[in-house]
mmCIF file of C-alpha atoms in Angstrom:
data_model
loop_
_atom_site.group_PDB
_atom_site.id
_atom_site.type_symbol
_atom_site.label_atom_id
_atom_site.label_comp_id
_atom_site.label_asym_id
_atom_site.label_seq_id
_atom_site.Cartn_x
_atom_site.Cartn_y
_atom_site.Cartn_z
ATOM 1 C CA ASP M 40 -6.404 -25.129 12.843
ATOM 2 C CA ALA M 41 -8.058 -25.908 9.513
ATOM 3 C CA GLY M 42 -9.920 -22.630 9.404
ATOM 4 C CA VAL M 43 -13.557 -22.285 8.391
ATOM 5 C CA ILE M 44 -14.596 -25.208 6.213
ATOM 6 C CA GLN M 45 -17.311 -24.934 3.589
ATOM 7 C CA SER M 46 -18.823 -27.550 1.320
ATOM 8 C CA PRO M 47 -19.342 -27.977 -1.492
ATOM 9 C CA ARG M 48 -16.849 -25.583 -3.103
ATOM 10 C CA HIS M 49 -18.871 -25.522 -6.312
ATOM 11 C CA GLU M 50 -22.506 -26.344 -6.923
ATOM 12 C CA VAL M 51 -24.364 -26.328 -10.214
ATOM 13 C CA THR M 52 -28.064 -27.008 -10.088
ATOM 14 C CA GLU M 53 -31.216 -26.428 -12.038
ATOM 15 C CA MET M 54 -33.882 -23.908 -11.211
ATOM 16 C CA GLY M 55 -36.393 -25.255 -8.731
ATOM 17 C CA GLN M 56 -33.998 -27.656 -7.028
ATOM 18 C CA GLU M 57 -33.121 -27.514 -3.346
ATOM 19 C CA VAL M 58 -29.578 -26.438 -2.491
ATOM 20 C CA THR M 59 -27.872 -26.951 0.864
ATOM 21 C CA LEU M 60 -24.596 -25.250 1.720
ATOM 22 C CA ARG M 61 -22.589 -26.369 4.733
ATOM 23 C CA CYS M 62 -20.187 -24.675 7.084
ATOM 24 C CA LYS M 63 -17.948 -25.789 9.928
ATOM 25 C CA PRO M 64 -16.694 -22.801 11.950
ATOM 26 C CA ILE M 65 -13.356 -22.591 13.719
ATOM 27 C CA SER M 66 -13.423 -24.500 16.986
ATOM 28 C CA GLY M 67 -14.037 -22.178 19.937
ATOM 29 C CA HIS M 68 -15.715 -19.476 17.876
ATOM 30 C CA ASN M 69 -19.225 -18.635 19.063
ATOM 31 C CA SER M 70 -20.448 -16.392 16.225
ATOM 32 C CA LEU M 71 -21.187 -17.557 12.700
ATOM 33 C CA PHE M 72 -22.104 -15.494 9.656
ATOM 34 C CA TRP M 73 -23.463 -16.281 6.190
ATOM 35 C CA TYR M 74 -22.680 -13.838 3.352
ATOM 36 C CA ARG M 75 -23.478 -13.695 -0.337
ATOM 37 C CA GLN M 76 -21.183 -11.991 -2.867
ATOM 38 C CA THR M 77 -22.096 -10.918 -6.396
ATOM 39 C CA MET M 78 -20.598 -8.416 -8.803
ATOM 40 C CA MET M 79 -23.733 -6.311 -8.710
ATOM 41 C CA ARG M 80 -24.394 -6.185 -4.966
ATOM 42 C CA GLY M 81 -20.993 -6.910 -3.428
ATOM 43 C CA LEU M 82 -20.723 -8.750 -0.120
ATOM 44 C CA GLU M 83 -24.023 -8.909 1.758
ATOM 45 C CA LEU M 84 -24.637 -10.260 5.245
ATOM 46 C CA LEU M 85 -27.528 -12.729 5.143
ATOM 47 C CA ILE M 86 -27.748 -13.952 8.732
ATOM 48 C CA TYR M 87 -25.619 -14.358 11.798
ATOM 49 C CA PHE M 88 -25.751 -16.646 14.821
ATOM 50 C CA ASN M 89 -24.370 -16.148 18.291
ATOM 51 C CA ASN M 90 -24.041 -19.226 20.498
ATOM 52 C CA ASN M 91 -26.083 -21.170 17.909
ATOM 53 C CA VAL M 92 -29.017 -18.732 18.102
ATOM 54 C CA PRO M 93 -30.000 -16.641 15.053
ATOM 55 C CA ILE M 94 -29.559 -12.998 16.037
ATOM 56 C CA ASP M 95 -30.342 -11.118 12.853
ATOM 57 C CA ASP M 96 -31.773 -12.632 9.681
ATOM 58 C CA SER M 97 -32.884 -9.356 8.138
ATOM 59 C CA GLY M 98 -30.486 -9.894 5.249
ATOM 60 C CA MET M 99 -32.127 -13.137 4.149
ATOM 61 C CA PRO M 100 -33.630 -12.196 0.801
ATOM 62 C CA GLU M 101 -36.763 -14.340 0.794
ATOM 63 C CA ASP M 102 -38.582 -17.162 2.488
ATOM 64 C CA ARG M 103 -36.870 -19.470 0.044
ATOM 65 C CA PHE M 104 -33.723 -19.016 2.148
ATOM 66 C CA SER M 105 -33.329 -20.640 5.545
ATOM 67 C CA ALA M 106 -30.371 -21.209 7.856
ATOM 68 C CA LYS M 107 -29.815 -23.455 10.838
ATOM 69 C CA MET M 108 -27.116 -24.001 13.395
ATOM 70 C CA PRO M 109 -27.946 -27.202 15.297
ATOM 71 C CA ASN M 110 -24.671 -27.154 17.244
ATOM 72 C CA ALA M 111 -21.517 -25.104 17.694
ATOM 73 C CA SER M 112 -19.635 -26.883 14.943
ATOM 74 C CA PHE M 113 -22.087 -26.946 12.060
ATOM 75 C CA SER M 114 -24.410 -24.675 10.102
ATOM 76 C CA THR M 115 -26.423 -24.975 6.912
ATOM 77 C CA LEU M 116 -27.865 -22.483 4.468
ATOM 78 C CA LYS M 117 -30.694 -23.876 2.378
ATOM 79 C CA ILE M 118 -32.361 -22.445 -0.713
ATOM 80 C CA GLN M 119 -35.623 -24.061 -1.747
ATOM 81 C CA PRO M 120 -36.579 -23.668 -4.542
ATOM 82 C CA SER M 121 -33.476 -22.192 -6.141
ATOM 83 C CA GLU M 122 -33.645 -19.569 -8.894
ATOM 84 C CA PRO M 123 -31.041 -18.298 -11.395
ATOM 85 C CA ARG M 124 -30.761 -14.992 -9.505
ATOM 86 C CA ASP M 125 -29.448 -16.912 -6.492
ATOM 87 C CA SER M 126 -26.239 -17.591 -8.410
ATOM 88 C CA ALA M 127 -23.408 -16.114 -6.326
ATOM 89 C CA VAL M 128 -20.520 -17.021 -4.058
ATOM 90 C CA TYR M 129 -21.722 -17.805 -0.550
ATOM 91 C CA PHE M 130 -19.270 -17.290 2.303
ATOM 92 C CA CYS M 131 -19.409 -18.501 5.859
ATOM 93 C CA ALA M 132 -17.373 -16.692 8.525
ATOM 94 C CA SER M 133 -16.839 -17.201 12.240
ATOM 95 C CA SER M 134 -15.501 -15.171 15.138
ATOM 96 C CA ARG M 135 -15.124 -15.262 18.907
ATOM 97 C CA THR M 136 -17.233 -12.640 20.643
ATOM 98 C CA SER M 137 -18.277 -11.813 24.173
ATOM 99 C CA GLY M 138 -20.469 -8.913 25.187
ATOM 100 C CA ARG M 139 -19.313 -5.790 23.425
ATOM 101 C CA SER M 140 -15.831 -7.035 22.693
ATOM 102 C CA TYR M 141 -15.183 -7.620 19.068
ATOM 103 C CA ASN M 142 -12.805 -9.997 17.304
ATOM 104 C CA GLU M 143 -11.985 -10.390 13.634
ATOM 105 C CA GLN M 144 -14.024 -12.579 11.365
ATOM 106 C CA PHE M 145 -12.429 -15.536 9.643
ATOM 107 C CA PHE M 146 -13.927 -16.358 6.266
ATOM 108 C CA GLY M 147 -14.180 -19.730 4.603
ATOM 109 C CA PRO M 148 -13.216 -20.306 0.957
ATOM 110 C CA GLY M 149 -16.800 -19.886 -0.227
ATOM 111 C CA THR M 150 -19.241 -21.967 -2.258
ATOM 112 C CA ARG M 151 -19.769 -20.879 -5.842
ATOM 113 C CA LEU M 152 -23.413 -21.576 -6.676
ATOM 114 C CA THR M 153 -24.713 -21.591 -10.225
ATOM 115 C CA VAL M 154 -28.422 -22.054 -10.798
ATOM 116 C CA LEU M 155 -29.300 -22.798 -14.426
ATOM 117 C CA SER N 192 -30.620 6.448 2.519
ATOM 118 C CA GLN N 193 -27.720 4.492 3.969
ATOM 119 C CA LYS N 194 -24.725 4.099 1.736
ATOM 120 C CA ILE N 195 -21.101 2.956 1.899
ATOM 121 C CA GLU N 196 -18.763 3.813 -0.969
ATOM 122 C CA GLN N 197 -15.151 3.185 -1.825
ATOM 123 C CA ASN N 198 -13.289 5.743 -3.873
ATOM 124 C CA SER N 199 -12.899 3.830 -7.062
ATOM 125 C CA GLU N 200 -13.528 0.439 -8.497
ATOM 126 C CA ALA N 201 -9.875 0.077 -9.526
ATOM 127 C CA LEU N 202 -6.614 1.790 -8.647
ATOM 128 C CA ASN N 203 -3.251 1.341 -10.376
ATOM 129 C CA ILE N 204 -0.029 2.521 -8.763
ATOM 130 C CA GLN N 205 3.674 2.039 -9.285
ATOM 131 C CA GLU N 206 5.664 -0.260 -7.024
ATOM 132 C CA GLY N 207 7.222 1.594 -4.097
ATOM 133 C CA LYS N 208 4.558 4.294 -3.998
ATOM 134 C CA THR N 209 1.923 4.725 -1.303
ATOM 135 C CA ALA N 210 -1.555 3.479 -2.158
ATOM 136 C CA THR N 211 -4.443 5.362 -0.566
ATOM 137 C CA LEU N 212 -7.930 3.881 -0.590
ATOM 138 C CA THR N 213 -11.014 5.731 0.620
ATOM 139 C CA CYS N 214 -14.163 4.525 2.321
ATOM 140 C CA ASN N 215 -17.063 6.951 2.770
ATOM 141 C CA TYR N 216 -20.397 6.276 4.393
ATOM 142 C CA THR N 217 -23.663 8.115 4.941
ATOM 143 C CA ASN N 218 -26.429 7.656 7.500
ATOM 144 C CA TYR N 219 -24.520 5.056 9.487
ATOM 145 C CA SER N 220 -23.014 5.369 12.965
ATOM 146 C CA PRO N 221 -20.465 2.574 13.114
ATOM 147 C CA ALA N 222 -18.865 1.535 16.360
ATOM 148 C CA TYR N 223 -15.933 0.073 14.460
ATOM 149 C CA LEU N 224 -14.568 0.068 10.957
ATOM 150 C CA GLN N 225 -12.499 -2.697 9.431
ATOM 151 C CA TRP N 226 -10.466 -3.290 6.327
ATOM 152 C CA TYR N 227 -10.206 -6.650 4.585
ATOM 153 C CA ARG N 228 -8.186 -7.961 1.684
ATOM 154 C CA GLN N 229 -9.697 -10.353 -0.844
ATOM 155 C CA ASP N 230 -7.772 -12.273 -3.473
ATOM 156 C CA PRO N 231 -9.537 -13.810 -6.508
ATOM 157 C CA GLY N 232 -11.383 -17.004 -5.645
ATOM 158 C CA ARG N 233 -10.828 -16.634 -1.901
ATOM 159 C CA GLY N 234 -12.676 -15.261 1.098
ATOM 160 C CA PRO N 235 -11.836 -11.875 2.611
ATOM 161 C CA VAL N 236 -8.984 -11.735 5.103
ATOM 162 C CA PHE N 237 -9.046 -9.307 8.022
ATOM 163 C CA LEU N 238 -6.332 -6.626 8.059
ATOM 164 C CA LEU N 239 -7.117 -3.885 10.561
ATOM 165 C CA LEU N 240 -9.842 -2.678 12.877
ATOM 166 C CA ILE N 241 -10.259 0.878 14.139
ATOM 167 C CA ARG N 242 -12.708 2.020 16.794
ATOM 168 C CA GLU N 243 -14.889 5.123 16.638
ATOM 169 C CA ASN N 244 -12.773 6.849 19.293
ATOM 170 C CA GLU N 245 -9.476 6.119 17.534
ATOM 171 C CA LYS N 246 -8.024 8.419 14.894
ATOM 172 C CA GLU N 247 -5.326 6.197 13.483
ATOM 173 C CA LYS N 248 -4.109 2.608 13.596
ATOM 174 C CA ARG N 249 -0.921 1.140 12.115
ATOM 175 C CA LYS N 250 0.297 -2.352 11.310
ATOM 176 C CA GLU N 251 3.599 -2.772 9.502
ATOM 177 C CA ARG N 252 3.172 -1.017 6.121
ATOM 178 C CA LEU N 253 -0.545 -0.431 6.665
ATOM 179 C CA LYS N 254 -2.193 2.623 8.187
ATOM 180 C CA VAL N 255 -5.883 3.320 8.721
ATOM 181 C CA THR N 256 -7.504 6.591 9.737
ATOM 182 C CA PHE N 257 -11.080 7.082 10.855
ATOM 183 C CA ASP N 258 -12.851 10.453 10.846
ATOM 184 C CA THR N 259 -16.380 10.120 12.239
ATOM 185 C CA THR N 260 -17.107 13.784 11.467
ATOM 186 C CA LEU N 261 -16.293 13.379 7.781
ATOM 187 C CA LYS N 262 -17.681 9.824 7.887
ATOM 188 C CA GLN N 263 -14.580 8.614 6.141
ATOM 189 C CA SER N 264 -11.763 6.124 6.542
ATOM 190 C CA LEU N 265 -8.495 6.170 4.637
ATOM 191 C CA PHE N 266 -6.401 3.038 4.133
ATOM 192 C CA HIS N 267 -2.742 3.481 3.217
ATOM 193 C CA ILE N 268 -0.201 0.927 2.023
ATOM 194 C CA THR N 269 3.308 2.362 2.053
ATOM 195 C CA ALA N 270 6.164 1.042 -0.088
ATOM 196 C CA SER N 271 3.633 -0.921 -2.115
ATOM 197 C CA GLN N 272 4.614 -4.206 -3.741
ATOM 198 C CA PRO N 273 3.072 -6.245 -6.565
ATOM 199 C CA ALA N 274 2.040 -8.776 -3.896
ATOM 200 C CA ASP N 275 -0.265 -6.104 -2.447
ATOM 201 C CA SER N 276 -2.427 -6.357 -5.580
ATOM 202 C CA ALA N 277 -5.888 -7.455 -4.459
ATOM 203 C CA THR N 278 -9.368 -6.116 -3.750
ATOM 204 C CA TYR N 279 -9.671 -4.192 -0.500
ATOM 205 C CA LEU N 280 -12.996 -3.967 1.303
ATOM 206 C CA CYS N 281 -14.017 -1.673 4.104
ATOM 207 C CA ALA N 282 -16.683 -2.832 6.536
ATOM 208 C CA LEU N 283 -18.743 -0.987 9.114
ATOM 209 C CA ILE N 284 -19.727 -2.690 12.361
ATOM 210 C CA LEU N 285 -22.924 -1.255 13.710
ATOM 211 C CA ASN N 286 -24.308 -0.996 17.211
ATOM 212 C CA TYR N 287 -21.356 -2.747 18.885
ATOM 213 C CA GLY N 288 -22.947 -5.870 17.587
ATOM 214 C CA GLN N 289 -22.238 -8.172 14.754
ATOM 215 C CA ASN N 290 -24.116 -6.368 12.034
ATOM 216 C CA PHE N 291 -21.581 -5.880 9.267
ATOM 217 C CA VAL N 292 -21.983 -3.715 6.188
ATOM 218 C CA PHE N 293 -19.320 -4.082 3.511
ATOM 219 C CA GLY N 294 -18.300 -1.570 0.892
ATOM 220 C CA PRO N 295 -18.111 -2.572 -2.782
ATOM 221 C CA GLY N 296 -14.313 -2.841 -2.704
ATOM 222 C CA THR N 297 -11.421 -1.268 -4.582
ATOM 223 C CA ARG N 298 -9.257 -3.437 -6.830
ATOM 224 C CA LEU N 299 -5.647 -2.369 -6.349
ATOM 225 C CA SER N 300 -2.974 -3.209 -8.899
ATOM 226 C CA VAL N 301 0.652 -2.481 -8.017
ATOM 227 C CA LEU N 302 2.710 -2.362 -11.177
ATOM 228 C CA PRO N 303 6.378 -3.448 -11.122
#
């Protein structure tokens, strides 16, 4: 298995531009997570989906952030308009869950976003 | 307020010694606690999970303890090696769901 795939790996953009980050979870996994990591705030959960449905988006910082999961094999995280304080590494992770049973999360390599 | 802390930002130990990392939390009631390893430029990698009703879990040279009274988990690496050098993150899983809260991490350096 290729693992969780994220694209792009690096993104440099200017303030005010729209940014779209992409994630392909591991086949067969039904939960998908978006995280943001910075030196100041560490690793923060932004939103997670279960069976393509957003379950908890309380970590999404502002209305400028939105996430979608149109099918089981693809998700996007969009920032519009982007600001310099959005600069961070964004991780996508997936896992297989059912009911109260828990399985480990598998993280992608991350997208390093720089907003100038 | 809710808080999750790890004992120190960085820890240096000599090869062959046991590394002990601490994770403390306040005002959370996690159903599970996990430990991850993160290398520079890469995503975290899952190491161990321990449930609220378990006291200890082992995997090869790794051992995790979980004390819900003290609200603390200890992560031990025995016979440490330079290859164990990385940042280690603890994570709380809340409400038997998928709500994860990560600690800030401890950067471990094992010196040859």
